[in-house]
PDB file of C-alpha atoms in Angstrom:
ATOM      1  CA  MET A   7     -18.987-145.240   1.074  1.00  0.00           C
ATOM      2  CA  LYS A   8     -19.454-145.232  -2.743  1.00  0.00           C
ATOM      3  CA  ILE A   9     -23.193-144.649  -2.223  1.00  0.00           C
ATOM      4  CA  LYS A  10     -22.509-141.663  -0.003  1.00  0.00           C
ATOM      5  CA  PHE A  11     -20.167-140.095  -2.554  1.00  0.00           C
ATOM      6  CA  ARG A  12     -22.806-140.644  -5.278  1.00  0.00           C
ATOM      7  CA  LEU A  13     -25.396-138.861  -3.110  1.00  0.00           C
ATOM      8  CA  ILE A  14     -23.104-135.847  -2.752  1.00  0.00           C
ATOM      9  CA  ILE A  15     -22.329-135.754  -6.499  1.00  0.00           C
ATOM     10  CA  ILE A  16     -26.051-135.932  -7.362  1.00  0.00           C
ATOM     11  CA  LEU A  17     -26.819-133.095  -4.914  1.00  0.00           C
ATOM     12  CA  MET A  18     -24.012-130.953  -6.380  1.00  0.00           C
ATOM     13  CA  LEU A  19     -25.346-131.438  -9.945  1.00  0.00           C
ATOM     14  CA  GLY A  20     -28.830-130.558  -8.769  1.00  0.00           C
ATOM     15  CA  MET A  21     -27.588-127.388  -7.100  1.00  0.00           C
ATOM     16  CA  ILE A  22     -25.859-126.230 -10.299  1.00  0.00           C
ATOM     17  CA  ARG A  23     -29.006-126.835 -12.352  1.00  0.00           C
ATOM     18  CA  LEU A  24     -31.137-124.903  -9.813  1.00  0.00           C
ATOM     19  CA  ALA A  25     -28.695-122.015  -9.715  1.00  0.00           C
ATOM     20  CA  ASN A  26     -28.746-121.746 -13.488  1.00  0.00           C
ATOM     21  CA  ALA A  27     -32.517-122.081 -13.793  1.00  0.00           C
ATOM     22  CA  GLN A  28     -33.668-119.740 -11.024  1.00  0.00           C
ATOM     23  CA  SER A  29     -31.112-116.950 -10.959  1.00  0.00           C
ATOM     24  CA  ARG A  30     -30.114-114.292 -13.478  1.00  0.00           C
ATOM     25  CA  ASP A  31     -26.507-115.165 -12.743  1.00  0.00           C
ATOM     26  CA  ASN A  32     -24.887-118.284 -14.168  1.00  0.00           C
ATOM     27  CA  TYR A  33     -23.660-121.054 -11.861  1.00  0.00           C
ATOM     28  CA  ASN A  34     -23.278-119.022  -8.689  1.00  0.00           C
ATOM     29  CA  MET A  35     -20.826-120.827  -6.384  1.00  0.00           C
ATOM     30  CA  TRP A  36     -19.863-120.495  -2.752  1.00  0.00           C
ATOM     31  CA  PHE A  37     -16.643-122.067  -1.452  1.00  0.00           C
ATOM     32  CA  GLN A  38     -15.741-122.001   2.221  1.00  0.00           C
ATOM     33  CA  TYR A  39     -13.115-123.300   4.625  1.00  0.00           C
ATOM     34  CA  LEU A  40     -13.914-123.258   8.329  1.00  0.00           C
ATOM     35  CA  MET A  41     -11.797-124.251  11.299  1.00  0.00           C
ATOM     36  CA  SER A  42     -12.559-124.287  15.003  1.00  0.00           C
ATOM     37  CA  ALA A  43      -9.987-124.745  17.742  1.00  0.00           C
ATOM     38  CA  LYS A  44     -10.656-125.381  21.437  1.00  0.00           C
ATOM     39  CA  LEU A  45      -8.500-122.911  23.373  1.00  0.00           C
ATOM     40  CA  THR A  46      -9.658-123.783  26.915  1.00  0.00           C
ATOM     41  CA  ASP A  47     -12.471-125.868  28.384  1.00  0.00           C
ATOM     42  CA  LYS A  48     -14.772-122.891  27.919  1.00  0.00           C
ATOM     43  CA  SER A  49     -13.418-120.952  24.924  1.00  0.00           C
ATOM     44  CA  THR A  50     -13.145-121.693  21.200  1.00  0.00           C
ATOM     45  CA  LEU A  51     -11.540-119.860  18.267  1.00  0.00           C
ATOM     46  CA  THR A  52     -13.427-120.061  14.962  1.00  0.00           C
ATOM     47  CA  ALA A  53     -11.953-118.793  11.674  1.00  0.00           C
ATOM     48  CA  LEU A  54     -13.148-119.012   8.118  1.00  0.00           C
ATOM     49  CA  SER A  55     -12.370-117.924   4.584  1.00  0.00           C
ATOM     50  CA  GLN A  56     -15.010-117.664   1.890  1.00  0.00           C
ATOM     51  CA  TYR A  57     -15.083-117.107  -1.854  1.00  0.00           C
ATOM     52  CA  ARG A  58     -18.243-116.531  -3.898  1.00  0.00           C
ATOM     53  CA  SER A  59     -18.396-116.268  -7.688  1.00  0.00           C
ATOM     54  CA  PHE A  60     -20.929-115.423 -10.359  1.00  0.00           C
ATOM     55  CA  ASP A  61     -19.780-118.093 -12.840  1.00  0.00           C
ATOM     56  CA  LEU A  62     -18.346-121.229 -11.217  1.00  0.00           C
ATOM     57  CA  ALA A  63     -14.967-120.044  -9.836  1.00  0.00           C
ATOM     58  CA  TYR A  64     -14.044-117.527 -12.541  1.00  0.00           C
ATOM     59  CA  ASP A  65     -15.987-114.350 -11.855  1.00  0.00           C
ATOM     60  CA  THR A  66     -15.390-113.064  -8.333  1.00  0.00           C
ATOM     61  CA  ARG A  67     -18.427-111.934  -6.376  1.00  0.00           C
ATOM     62  CA  LEU A  68     -17.108-111.804  -2.802  1.00  0.00           C
ATOM     63  CA  PHE A  69     -14.086-112.743  -0.742  1.00  0.00           C
ATOM     64  CA  LEU A  70     -13.930-112.622   3.031  1.00  0.00           C
ATOM     65  CA  ILE A  71     -11.907-113.752   6.045  1.00  0.00           C
ATOM     66  CA  SER A  72     -13.341-113.819   9.557  1.00  0.00           C
ATOM     67  CA  ALA A  73     -12.470-114.913  13.074  1.00  0.00           C
ATOM     68  CA  TYR A  74     -14.131-114.830  16.483  1.00  0.00           C
ATOM     69  CA  VAL A  75     -13.696-116.219  19.959  1.00  0.00           C
ATOM     70  CA  ASP A  76     -16.598-117.473  22.073  1.00  0.00           C
ATOM     71  CA  TYR A  77     -16.811-118.322  25.760  1.00  0.00           C
ATOM     72  CA  GLU A  78     -19.346-120.695  27.302  1.00  0.00           C
ATOM     73  CA  ILE A  79     -20.877-118.893  30.268  1.00  0.00           C
ATOM     74  CA  ALA A  80     -23.546-121.565  30.830  1.00  0.00           C
ATOM     75  CA  ASN A  81     -24.476-124.891  29.258  1.00  0.00           C
ATOM     76  CA  GLU A  82     -24.732-124.283  25.471  1.00  0.00           C
ATOM     77  CA  VAL A  83     -24.775-120.468  25.936  1.00  0.00           C
ATOM     78  CA  LYS A  84     -21.807-118.875  24.149  1.00  0.00           C
ATOM     79  CA  PRO A  85     -21.308-115.092  23.677  1.00  0.00           C
ATOM     80  CA  ALA A  86     -18.563-114.156  21.214  1.00  0.00           C
ATOM     81  CA  ALA A  87     -16.844-111.214  19.539  1.00  0.00           C
ATOM     82  CA  GLY A  88     -15.057-111.172  16.204  1.00  0.00           C
ATOM     83  CA  PHE A  89     -14.007-109.313  13.081  1.00  0.00           C
ATOM     84  CA  MET A  90     -14.551-109.794   9.336  1.00  0.00           C
ATOM     85  CA  PHE A  91     -12.873-108.268   6.286  1.00  0.00           C
ATOM     86  CA  LEU A  92     -14.603-108.422   2.908  1.00  0.00           C
ATOM     87  CA  VAL A  93     -13.944-107.580  -0.724  1.00  0.00           C
ATOM     88  CA  LEU A  94     -17.278-107.068  -2.502  1.00  0.00           C
ATOM     89  CA  ASP A  95     -17.519-107.207  -6.326  1.00  0.00           C
ATOM     90  CA  SER A  96     -20.837-106.384  -7.956  1.00  0.00           C
ATOM     91  CA  TYR A  97     -22.005-105.469 -11.452  1.00  0.00           C
ATOM     92  CA  LYS A  98     -23.344-101.993 -12.230  1.00  0.00           C
ATOM     93  CA  SER A  99     -26.114-101.314 -14.730  1.00  0.00           C
ATOM     94  CA  ASP A 100     -23.569-100.868 -17.538  1.00  0.00           C
ATOM     95  CA  ASN A 101     -22.121-104.355 -16.806  1.00  0.00           C
ATOM     96  CA  SER A 102     -18.863-102.909 -15.372  1.00  0.00           C
ATOM     97  CA  LYS A 103     -17.578-104.218 -12.065  1.00  0.00           C
ATOM     98  CA  LYS A 104     -17.675-102.136  -8.863  1.00  0.00           C
ATOM     99  CA  GLU A 105     -15.326-103.124  -5.989  1.00  0.00           C
ATOM    100  CA  ARG A 106     -16.032-102.246  -2.385  1.00  0.00           C
ATOM    101  CA  TYR A 107     -14.228-103.069   0.852  1.00  0.00           C
ATOM    102  CA  GLU A 108     -15.850-103.729   4.187  1.00  0.00           C
ATOM    103  CA  LYS A 109     -14.553-103.911   7.719  1.00  0.00           C
ATOM    104  CA  ARG A 110     -17.041-105.582  10.012  1.00  0.00           C
ATOM    105  CA  PRO A 111     -16.663-106.033  13.802  1.00  0.00           C
ATOM    106  CA  PHE A 112     -19.488-108.112  15.257  1.00  0.00           C
ATOM    107  CA  GLN A 113     -20.867-109.531  18.516  1.00  0.00           C
ATOM    108  CA  GLN A 114     -23.019-112.597  18.868  1.00  0.00           C
ATOM    109  CA  VAL A 115     -24.653-115.101  21.241  1.00  0.00           C
ATOM    110  CA  THR A 116     -25.153-118.730  20.297  1.00  0.00           C
ATOM    111  CA  LEU A 117     -27.661-121.020  22.055  1.00  0.00           C
ATOM    112  CA  GLY A 118     -27.418-124.755  21.516  1.00  0.00           C
ATOM    113  CA  GLY A 119     -29.728-127.665  22.153  1.00  0.00           C
ATOM    114  CA  ASN A 120     -31.232-130.866  20.790  1.00  0.00           C
ATOM    115  CA  ILE A 121     -34.508-132.174  19.494  1.00  0.00           C
ATOM    116  CA  GLY A 122     -34.076-135.914  19.799  1.00  0.00           C
ATOM    117  CA  ARG A 123     -30.799-136.696  17.992  1.00  0.00           C
ATOM    118  CA  THR A 124     -30.965-133.497  15.904  1.00  0.00           C
ATOM    119  CA  SER A 125     -28.763-130.680  17.169  1.00  0.00           C
ATOM    120  CA  VAL A 126     -30.269-127.163  17.017  1.00  0.00           C
ATOM    121  CA  SER A 127     -28.376-123.890  17.183  1.00  0.00           C
ATOM    122  CA  HIS A 128     -29.737-120.325  17.477  1.00  0.00           C
ATOM    123  CA  ARG A 129     -27.317-117.485  16.728  1.00  0.00           C
ATOM    124  CA  PHE A 130     -28.078-113.825  17.364  1.00  0.00           C
ATOM    125  CA  ARG A 131     -25.524-111.425  15.836  1.00  0.00           C
ATOM    126  CA  VAL A 132     -25.022-107.630  15.724  1.00  0.00           C
ATOM    127  CA  GLU A 133     -22.714-106.271  13.002  1.00  0.00           C
ATOM    128  CA  GLU A 134     -21.143-102.824  12.558  1.00  0.00           C
ATOM    129  CA  ARG A 135     -20.482-102.518   8.817  1.00  0.00           C
ATOM    130  CA  PHE A 136     -17.920 -99.960   7.597  1.00  0.00           C
ATOM    131  CA  ILE A 137     -18.096 -99.999   3.765  1.00  0.00           C
ATOM    132  CA  SER A 138     -16.073 -97.976   1.258  1.00  0.00           C
ATOM    133  CA  ASN A 139     -16.722 -96.663  -2.276  1.00  0.00           C
ATOM    134  CA  PRO A 140     -18.835 -94.798  -1.250  1.00  0.00           C
ATOM    135  CA  ASP A 141     -18.332 -94.630   2.494  1.00  0.00           C
ATOM    136  CA  GLU A 142     -21.282 -96.134   4.343  1.00  0.00           C
ATOM    137  CA  PHE A 143     -21.993 -97.282   7.875  1.00  0.00           C
ATOM    138  CA  ILE A 144     -24.731 -99.855   8.588  1.00  0.00           C
ATOM    139  CA  VAL A 145     -25.718-101.648  11.796  1.00  0.00           C
ATOM    140  CA  ARG A 146     -27.263-105.034  10.929  1.00  0.00           C
ATOM    141  CA  LEU A 147     -29.017-107.664  13.035  1.00  0.00           C
ATOM    142  CA  ARG A 148     -28.959-111.335  12.117  1.00  0.00           C
ATOM    143  CA  TYR A 149     -30.787-114.378  13.439  1.00  0.00           C
ATOM    144  CA  LEU A 150     -29.681-117.835  12.290  1.00  0.00           C
ATOM    145  CA  ILE A 151     -31.308-121.158  13.141  1.00  0.00           C
ATOM    146  CA  SER A 152     -29.318-124.260  12.199  1.00  0.00           C
ATOM    147  CA  LEU A 153     -30.201-127.959  12.293  1.00  0.00           C
ATOM    148  CA  LYS A 154     -27.758-130.834  11.979  1.00  0.00           C
ATOM    149  CA  ILE A 155     -29.608-134.064  11.321  1.00  0.00           C
ATOM    150  CA  PRO A 156     -27.659-137.364  11.760  1.00  0.00           C
ATOM    151  CA  PHE A 157     -28.363-140.077   9.212  1.00  0.00           C
ATOM    152  CA  ASN A 158     -26.642-142.864  11.136  1.00  0.00           C
ATOM    153  CA  ARG A 159     -28.516-145.180  13.483  1.00  0.00           C
ATOM    154  CA  THR A 160     -28.187-144.815  17.230  1.00  0.00           C
ATOM    155  CA  GLY A 161     -24.863-146.266  18.324  1.00  0.00           C
ATOM    156  CA  GLU A 162     -23.317-146.163  14.867  1.00  0.00           C
ATOM    157  CA  LYS A 163     -20.391-143.880  14.000  1.00  0.00           C
ATOM    158  CA  GLU A 164     -21.597-140.651  12.405  1.00  0.00           C
ATOM    159  CA  LYS A 165     -20.656-140.317   8.750  1.00  0.00           C
ATOM    160  CA  LEU A 166     -23.458-138.597   6.856  1.00  0.00           C
ATOM    161  CA  TYR A 167     -25.682-135.823   8.129  1.00  0.00           C
ATOM    162  CA  GLY A 168     -28.233-133.372   6.844  1.00  0.00           C
ATOM    163  CA  ILE A 169     -27.985-129.556   7.079  1.00  0.00           C
ATOM    164  CA  LEU A 170     -30.903-127.123   7.328  1.00  0.00           C
ATOM    165  CA  LYS A 171     -30.423-123.397   8.015  1.00  0.00           C
ATOM    166  CA  ASN A 172     -32.376-120.224   7.780  1.00  0.00           C
ATOM    167  CA  GLU A 173     -31.043-116.742   8.499  1.00  0.00           C
ATOM    168  CA  LEU A 174     -32.970-113.440   8.605  1.00  0.00           C
ATOM    169  CA  ARG A 175     -30.927-110.188   8.318  1.00  0.00           C
ATOM    170  CA  MET A 176     -32.322-106.764   9.176  1.00  0.00           C
ATOM    171  CA  ASN A 177     -30.851-103.233   9.036  1.00  0.00           C
ATOM    172  CA  VAL A 178     -31.318-101.132  12.178  1.00  0.00           C
ATOM    173  CA  VAL A 179     -31.586 -97.653  10.521  1.00  0.00           C
ATOM    174  CA  LYS A 180     -32.879 -97.629   6.958  1.00  0.00           C
ATOM    175  CA  GLU A 181     -36.104 -96.819   5.123  1.00  0.00           C
ATOM    176  CA  ASP A 182     -36.396-100.494   4.287  1.00  0.00           C
ATOM    177  CA  PRO A 183     -35.074-102.459   7.288  1.00  0.00           C
ATOM    178  CA  PHE A 184     -35.233-105.855   5.506  1.00  0.00           C
ATOM    179  CA  ASP A 185     -31.789-106.854   4.200  1.00  0.00           C
ATOM    180  CA  SER A 186     -32.109-110.505   3.164  1.00  0.00           C
ATOM    181  CA  ASN A 187     -33.201-114.010   4.046  1.00  0.00           C
ATOM    182  CA  ARG A 188     -30.899-116.937   3.411  1.00  0.00           C
ATOM    183  CA  LEU A 189     -32.117-120.544   3.272  1.00  0.00           C
ATOM    184  CA  THR A 190     -29.625-123.447   3.141  1.00  0.00           C
ATOM    185  CA  ALA A 191     -30.222-127.217   2.644  1.00  0.00           C
ATOM    186  CA  GLY A 192     -27.487-129.736   2.161  1.00  0.00           C
ATOM    187  CA  LEU A 193     -25.475-132.790   3.169  1.00  0.00           C
ATOM    188  CA  GLY A 194     -22.286-133.226   5.175  1.00  0.00           C
ATOM    189  CA  MET A 195     -19.921-136.170   5.257  1.00  0.00           C
ATOM    190  CA  LYS A 196     -17.217-136.761   7.784  1.00  0.00           C
ATOM    191  CA  ILE A 197     -13.945-137.794   6.138  1.00  0.00           C
ATOM    192  CA  GLY A 198     -11.899-138.024   9.326  1.00  0.00           C
ATOM    193  CA  LYS A 199     -12.191-137.732  13.082  1.00  0.00           C
ATOM    194  CA  ASN A 200     -11.966-133.916  12.939  1.00  0.00           C
ATOM    195  CA  SER A 201     -12.897-132.985   9.355  1.00  0.00           C
ATOM    196  CA  ALA A 202     -15.918-132.954   7.052  1.00  0.00           C
ATOM    197  CA  ILE A 203     -16.987-131.979   3.565  1.00  0.00           C
ATOM    198  CA  GLU A 204     -20.343-130.269   3.092  1.00  0.00           C
ATOM    199  CA  VAL A 205     -22.367-129.474  -0.043  1.00  0.00           C
ATOM    200  CA  ALA A 206     -25.580-127.495  -0.107  1.00  0.00           C
ATOM    201  CA  PHE A 207     -28.014-125.363  -2.057  1.00  0.00           C
ATOM    202  CA  ILE A 208     -28.357-121.764  -0.810  1.00  0.00           C
ATOM    203  CA  ASN A 209     -31.213-119.431  -1.708  1.00  0.00           C
ATOM    204  CA  GLN A 210     -30.788-115.733  -0.773  1.00  0.00           C
ATOM    205  CA  LEU A 211     -33.822-113.454  -1.056  1.00  0.00           C
ATOM    206  CA  GLU A 212     -33.230-109.702  -1.121  1.00  0.00           C
ATOM    207  CA  THR A 213     -35.474-106.796  -1.913  1.00  0.00           C
ATOM    208  CA  GLY A 214     -36.175-107.061  -5.629  1.00  0.00           C
ATOM    209  CA  SER A 215     -33.781-109.961  -6.339  1.00  0.00           C
ATOM    210  CA  THR A 216     -32.968-113.635  -5.615  1.00  0.00           C
ATOM    211  CA  SER A 217     -29.622-115.342  -5.792  1.00  0.00           C
ATOM    212  CA  ASN A 218     -28.990-119.105  -5.691  1.00  0.00           C
ATOM    213  CA  TYR A 219     -25.664-120.759  -4.923  1.00  0.00           C
ATOM    214  CA  GLY A 220     -24.091-124.180  -5.047  1.00  0.00           C
ATOM    215  CA  TYR A 221     -22.093-124.494  -1.828  1.00  0.00           C
ATOM    216  CA  ILE A 222     -18.957-126.575  -1.168  1.00  0.00           C
ATOM    217  CA  GLY A 223     -17.338-126.349   2.232  1.00  0.00           C
ATOM    218  CA  TYR A 224     -14.568-128.031   4.220  1.00  0.00           C
ATOM    219  CA  ARG A 225     -14.276-127.878   7.970  1.00  0.00           C
ATOM    220  CA  ASN A 226     -11.648-128.872  10.515  1.00  0.00           C
ATOM    221  CA  SER A 227     -11.686-128.948  14.286  1.00  0.00           C
ATOM    222  CA  PHE A 228      -8.644-128.876  16.586  1.00  0.00           C
ATOM    223  CA  ASP A 229      -7.976-129.112  20.286  1.00  0.00           C
ATOM    224  CA  TRP A 230      -5.200-126.725  21.207  1.00  0.00           C
ATOM    225  CA  ARG A 231      -5.622-127.385  24.909  1.00  0.00           C
ATOM    226  CA  LYS A 232      -3.346-130.427  24.584  1.00  0.00           C
ATOM    227  CA  LYS A 233      -0.451-128.288  23.381  1.00  0.00           C
ATOM    228  CA  ASN A 234      -0.795-126.010  26.392  1.00  0.00           C
ATOM    229  CA  LYS A 235      -0.793-128.963  28.754  1.00  0.00           C
ATOM    230  CA  ASN A 236       2.422-130.342  27.330  1.00  0.00           C
ATOM    231  CA  LYS A 237       4.378-127.127  27.860  1.00  0.00           C
TER     232      LYS A 237
END
């Protein structure tokens, strides 16, 4: 267990150095809490909150809350609908802050599968973005591929796992349809039957700029079907 904690600490230090060396911003950080709850045998509620900062945790870059419900219509095929609210803080050319708000309904389909013991997920999402200051409406398409790589041997209890993700985001109606590409690499460690801590390095490429983040996340899973059965 001590070795696993050391691995996570080393990765976190490496992410901070990379973020400082490769980005114009200092120590970009990304903190997230995610929970998923099984509602029925076929449906799941997923909710998350997220905070991003320019300088460790002190200079707000973005805050969001989001939730969606999916329903498994076939094996590992899950359409879903949800809603997200965001507060966006960015710097203008004169170094003053500009705050914008966004309301974002979205629809998605997730396809799951496995390559050996590695689980693979494909997510296709459509977002309707209503942004203020100034008012703007954007339809955006997103494709995310995620890999979860177990580090335990076959038959052993899973504790440590690898994370690899890549997401391409495109705008439907714009002169330049490319929005961004986000690459994530990291480690996760289960700290309980239904919880895990994850750390990662995130690189986000946009037109004319690149941002790098150190990521720290905590996730919980629940089974609310049991409560319904006991009523």
